[in-house]
mmCIF file of C-alpha atoms in Angstrom:
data_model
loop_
_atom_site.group_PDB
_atom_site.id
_atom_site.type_symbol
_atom_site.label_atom_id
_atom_site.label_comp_id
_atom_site.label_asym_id
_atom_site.label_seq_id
_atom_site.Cartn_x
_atom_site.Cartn_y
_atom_site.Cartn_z
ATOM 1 C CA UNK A 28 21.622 13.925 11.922
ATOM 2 C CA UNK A 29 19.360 15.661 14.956
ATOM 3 C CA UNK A 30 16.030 13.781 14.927
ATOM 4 C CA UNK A 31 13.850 16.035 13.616
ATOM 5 C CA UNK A 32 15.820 16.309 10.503
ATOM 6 C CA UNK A 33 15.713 12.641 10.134
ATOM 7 C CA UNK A 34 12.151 12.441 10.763
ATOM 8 C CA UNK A 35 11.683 15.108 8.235
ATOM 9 C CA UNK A 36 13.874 12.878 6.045
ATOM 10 C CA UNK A 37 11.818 10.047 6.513
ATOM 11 C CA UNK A 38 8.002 11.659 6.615
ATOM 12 C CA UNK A 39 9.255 13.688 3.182
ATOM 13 C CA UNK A 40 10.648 10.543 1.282
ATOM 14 C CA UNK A 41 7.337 8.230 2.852
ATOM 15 C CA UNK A 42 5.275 11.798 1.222
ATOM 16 C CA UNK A 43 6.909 11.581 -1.949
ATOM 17 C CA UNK A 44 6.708 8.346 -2.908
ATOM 18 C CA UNK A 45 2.983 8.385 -1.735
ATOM 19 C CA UNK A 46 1.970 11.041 -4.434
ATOM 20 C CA UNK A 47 4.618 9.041 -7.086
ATOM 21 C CA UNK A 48 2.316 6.247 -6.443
ATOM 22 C CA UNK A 49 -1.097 7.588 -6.957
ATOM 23 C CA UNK A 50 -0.069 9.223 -10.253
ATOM 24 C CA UNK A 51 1.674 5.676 -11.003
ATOM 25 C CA UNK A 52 -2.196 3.762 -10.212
ATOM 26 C CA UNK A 53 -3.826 6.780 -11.877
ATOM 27 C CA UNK A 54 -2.011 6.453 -14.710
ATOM 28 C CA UNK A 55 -2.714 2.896 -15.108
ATOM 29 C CA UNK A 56 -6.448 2.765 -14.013
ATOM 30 C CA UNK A 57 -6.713 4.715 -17.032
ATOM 31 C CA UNK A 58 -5.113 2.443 -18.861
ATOM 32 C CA UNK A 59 -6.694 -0.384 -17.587
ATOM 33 C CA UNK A 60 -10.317 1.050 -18.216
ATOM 34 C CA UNK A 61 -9.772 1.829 -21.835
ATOM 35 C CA UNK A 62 -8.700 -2.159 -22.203
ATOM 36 C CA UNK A 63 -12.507 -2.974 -20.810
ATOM 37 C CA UNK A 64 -11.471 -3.414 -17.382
ATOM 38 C CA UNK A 65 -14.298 -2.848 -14.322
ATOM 39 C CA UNK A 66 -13.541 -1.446 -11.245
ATOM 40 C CA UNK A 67 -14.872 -3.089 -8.264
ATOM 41 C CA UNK A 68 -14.775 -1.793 -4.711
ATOM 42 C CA UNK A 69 -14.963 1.897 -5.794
ATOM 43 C CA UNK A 70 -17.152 3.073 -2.769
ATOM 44 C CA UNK A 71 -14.508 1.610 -0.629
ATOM 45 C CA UNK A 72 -11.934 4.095 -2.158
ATOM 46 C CA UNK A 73 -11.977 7.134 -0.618
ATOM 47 C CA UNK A 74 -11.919 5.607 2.837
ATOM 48 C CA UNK A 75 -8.743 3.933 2.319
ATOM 49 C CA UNK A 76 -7.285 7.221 0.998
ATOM 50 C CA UNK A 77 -8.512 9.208 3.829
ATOM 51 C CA UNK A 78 -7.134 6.681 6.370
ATOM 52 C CA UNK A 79 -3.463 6.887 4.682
ATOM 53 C CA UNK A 80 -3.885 11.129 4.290
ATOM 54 C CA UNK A 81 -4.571 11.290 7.706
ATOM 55 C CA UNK A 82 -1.835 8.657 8.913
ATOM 56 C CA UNK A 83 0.725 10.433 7.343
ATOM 57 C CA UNK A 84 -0.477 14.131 8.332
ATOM 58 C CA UNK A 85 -0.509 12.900 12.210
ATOM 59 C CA UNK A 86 2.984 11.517 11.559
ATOM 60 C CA UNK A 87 3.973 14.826 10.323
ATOM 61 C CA UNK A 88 2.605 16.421 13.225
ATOM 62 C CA UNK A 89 3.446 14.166 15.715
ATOM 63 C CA UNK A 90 6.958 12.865 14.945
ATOM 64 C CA UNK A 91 8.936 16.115 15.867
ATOM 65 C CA UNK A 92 11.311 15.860 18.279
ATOM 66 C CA UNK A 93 10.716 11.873 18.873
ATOM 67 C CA UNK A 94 13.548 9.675 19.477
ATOM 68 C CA UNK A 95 14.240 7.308 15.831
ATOM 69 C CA UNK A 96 14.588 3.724 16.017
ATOM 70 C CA UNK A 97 17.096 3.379 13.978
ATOM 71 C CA UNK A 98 16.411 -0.652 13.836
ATOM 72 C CA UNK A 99 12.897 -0.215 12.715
ATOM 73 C CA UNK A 100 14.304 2.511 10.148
ATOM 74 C CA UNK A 101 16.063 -0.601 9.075
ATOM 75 C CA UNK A 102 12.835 -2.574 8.890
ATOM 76 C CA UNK A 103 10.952 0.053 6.928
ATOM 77 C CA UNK A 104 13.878 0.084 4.416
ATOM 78 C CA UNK A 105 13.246 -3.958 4.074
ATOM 79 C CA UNK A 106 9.718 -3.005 3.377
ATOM 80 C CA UNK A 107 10.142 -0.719 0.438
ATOM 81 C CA UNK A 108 12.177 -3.433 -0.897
ATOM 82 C CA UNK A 109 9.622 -5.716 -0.768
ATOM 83 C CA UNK A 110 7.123 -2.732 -1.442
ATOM 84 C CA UNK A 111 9.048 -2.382 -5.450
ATOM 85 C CA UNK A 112 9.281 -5.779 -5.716
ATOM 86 C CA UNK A 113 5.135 -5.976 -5.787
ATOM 87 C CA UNK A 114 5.623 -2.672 -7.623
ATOM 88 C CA UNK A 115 7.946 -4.681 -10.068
ATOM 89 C CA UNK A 116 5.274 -8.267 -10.468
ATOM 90 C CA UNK A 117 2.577 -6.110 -11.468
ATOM 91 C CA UNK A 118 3.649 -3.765 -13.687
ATOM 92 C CA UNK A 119 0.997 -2.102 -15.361
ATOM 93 C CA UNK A 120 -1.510 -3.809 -13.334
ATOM 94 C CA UNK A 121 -0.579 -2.266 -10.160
ATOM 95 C CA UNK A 122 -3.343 0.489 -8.930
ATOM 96 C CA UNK A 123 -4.418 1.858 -5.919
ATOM 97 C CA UNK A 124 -8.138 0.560 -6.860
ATOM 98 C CA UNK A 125 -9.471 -2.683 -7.830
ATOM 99 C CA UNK A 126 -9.396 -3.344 -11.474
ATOM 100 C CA UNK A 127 -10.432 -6.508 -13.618
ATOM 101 C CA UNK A 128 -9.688 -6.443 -16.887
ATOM 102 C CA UNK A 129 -11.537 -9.768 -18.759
ATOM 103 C CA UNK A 130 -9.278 -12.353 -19.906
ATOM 104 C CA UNK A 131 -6.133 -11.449 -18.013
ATOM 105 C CA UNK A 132 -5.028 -14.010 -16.159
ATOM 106 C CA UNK A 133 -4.005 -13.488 -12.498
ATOM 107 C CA UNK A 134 -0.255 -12.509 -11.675
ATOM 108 C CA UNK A 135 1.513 -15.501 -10.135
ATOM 109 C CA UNK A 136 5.170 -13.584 -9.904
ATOM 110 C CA UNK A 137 7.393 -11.974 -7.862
ATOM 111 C CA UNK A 138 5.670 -12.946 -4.038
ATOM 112 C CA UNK A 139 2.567 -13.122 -5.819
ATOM 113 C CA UNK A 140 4.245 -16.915 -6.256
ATOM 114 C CA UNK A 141 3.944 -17.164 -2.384
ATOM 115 C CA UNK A 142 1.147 -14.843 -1.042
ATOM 116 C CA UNK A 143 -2.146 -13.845 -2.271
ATOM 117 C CA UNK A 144 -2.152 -10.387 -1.487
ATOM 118 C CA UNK A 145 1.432 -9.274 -0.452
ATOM 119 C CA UNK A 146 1.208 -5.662 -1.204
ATOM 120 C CA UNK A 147 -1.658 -5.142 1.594
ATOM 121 C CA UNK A 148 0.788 -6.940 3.981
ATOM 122 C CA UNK A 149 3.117 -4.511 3.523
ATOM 123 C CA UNK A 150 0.949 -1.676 3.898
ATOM 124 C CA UNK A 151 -0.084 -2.983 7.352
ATOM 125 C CA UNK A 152 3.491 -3.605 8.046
ATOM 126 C CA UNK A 153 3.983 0.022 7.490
ATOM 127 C CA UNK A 154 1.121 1.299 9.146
ATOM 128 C CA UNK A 155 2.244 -0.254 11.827
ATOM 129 C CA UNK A 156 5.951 0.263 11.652
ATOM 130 C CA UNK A 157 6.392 4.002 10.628
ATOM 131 C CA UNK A 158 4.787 5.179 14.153
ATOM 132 C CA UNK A 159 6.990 2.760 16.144
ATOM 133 C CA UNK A 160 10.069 4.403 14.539
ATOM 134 C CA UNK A 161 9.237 7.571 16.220
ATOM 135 C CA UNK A 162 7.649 5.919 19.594
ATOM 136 C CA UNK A 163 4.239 6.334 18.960
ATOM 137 C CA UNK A 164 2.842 2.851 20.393
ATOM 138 C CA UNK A 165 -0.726 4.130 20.889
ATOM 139 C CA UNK A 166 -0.819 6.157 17.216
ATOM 140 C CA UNK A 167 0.402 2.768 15.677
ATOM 141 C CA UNK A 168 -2.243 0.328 17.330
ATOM 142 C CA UNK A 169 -4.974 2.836 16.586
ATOM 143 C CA UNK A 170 -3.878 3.192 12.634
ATOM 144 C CA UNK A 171 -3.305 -0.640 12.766
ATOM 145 C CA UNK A 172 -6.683 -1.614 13.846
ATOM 146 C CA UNK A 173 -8.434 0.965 11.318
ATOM 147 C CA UNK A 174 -6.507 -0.586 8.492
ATOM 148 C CA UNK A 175 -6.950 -4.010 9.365
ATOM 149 C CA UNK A 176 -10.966 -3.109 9.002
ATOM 150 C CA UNK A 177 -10.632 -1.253 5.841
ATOM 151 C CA UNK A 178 -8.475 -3.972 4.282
ATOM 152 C CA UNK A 179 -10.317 -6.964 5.580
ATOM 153 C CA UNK A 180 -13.173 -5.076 3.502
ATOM 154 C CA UNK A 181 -10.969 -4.368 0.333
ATOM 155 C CA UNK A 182 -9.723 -7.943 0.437
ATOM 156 C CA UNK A 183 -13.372 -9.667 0.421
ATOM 157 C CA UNK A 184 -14.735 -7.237 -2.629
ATOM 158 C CA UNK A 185 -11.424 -7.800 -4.035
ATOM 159 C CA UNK A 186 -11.398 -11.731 -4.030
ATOM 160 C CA UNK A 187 -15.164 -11.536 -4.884
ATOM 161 C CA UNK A 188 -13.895 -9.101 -8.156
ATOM 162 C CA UNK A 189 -10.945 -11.748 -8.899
ATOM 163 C CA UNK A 190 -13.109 -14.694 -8.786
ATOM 164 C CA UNK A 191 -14.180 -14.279 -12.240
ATOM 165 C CA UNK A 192 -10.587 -14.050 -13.232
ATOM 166 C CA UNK A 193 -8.751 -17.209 -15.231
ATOM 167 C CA UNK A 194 -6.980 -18.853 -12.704
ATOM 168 C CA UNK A 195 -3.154 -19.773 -13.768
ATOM 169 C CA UNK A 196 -2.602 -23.505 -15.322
#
């Protein structure tokens, strides 16, 4: 496959699942909000969104014609693996925003066992990984730091927003 057919390939499935996503949070943030949950964070919303629109539109327009790592196509593969399996623990829960809904108890499954927030690792992995596939060192260190800021943010509001939840037995 020439390598702007596989970066096409790769951009278009990363694009895809992107918009399945948001309709999949969407879909439950609705849900979650007519159960009496509270969203917390939501000024920091539209921030993270931007910062993902705008990673994924430079990729677009920067990956043509790049060479592909075909090892760190590997590694992103691992990722989306891991990426369902948080998909998978959560279930319903799982949105793109930070909802509470009183009396639920906190989701100790799946790597939610072994990590406290293993979805936002993966994002950063990602961040950082998608870029590398197609060479772009200095496009991947400038995403990764403006992620890392944005999520150190989401993760404080969001422990502060999960304090009040039950804690497992």
């Amino acid at each position: 496959m020439q390598a702007d057919a596989f970066a096409a390939a790769i951009l278009a499935l990363l694009t895809v699942q992107r918009i399945g996503e948001l309709a999949y949070a969407r879909a439950n943030t609705r849900r979650l909000l007519a159960e009496g949950g509270r969203e917390h964070c939501a000024r920091q919303y539209p921030f993270i969104v931007s910062l993902h629109a705008l990673w994924l539109a430079g990729l677009w327009m920067l990956a043509w014609g790049r060479p592909v790592s075909l090892v760190l196509v590997a590694v992103l593969v691992l990722l989306q693996a891991f990426r369902f399996w948080v998909l998978r623990a959560l279930g319903r829960r799982w949105t793109t925003r930070v909802i509470v809904v009183p009396g639920e108890r906190l989701v100790r499954e799946g790597p939610y066992r072994w990590l406290r927030h293993p979805n936002y690792l993966i994002v950063a992995a990602e961040i950082a990984v998608v870029p590398l596939i197609f060479g772009l060192v200095l496009y991947a260190a400038l995403f990764t730091v403006a992620n890392a800021a944005i999520l150190w943010a989401r993760i404080v509001c969001e422990e502060a927003a999960l304090g009040s939840a039950p804690r497992p037995d």
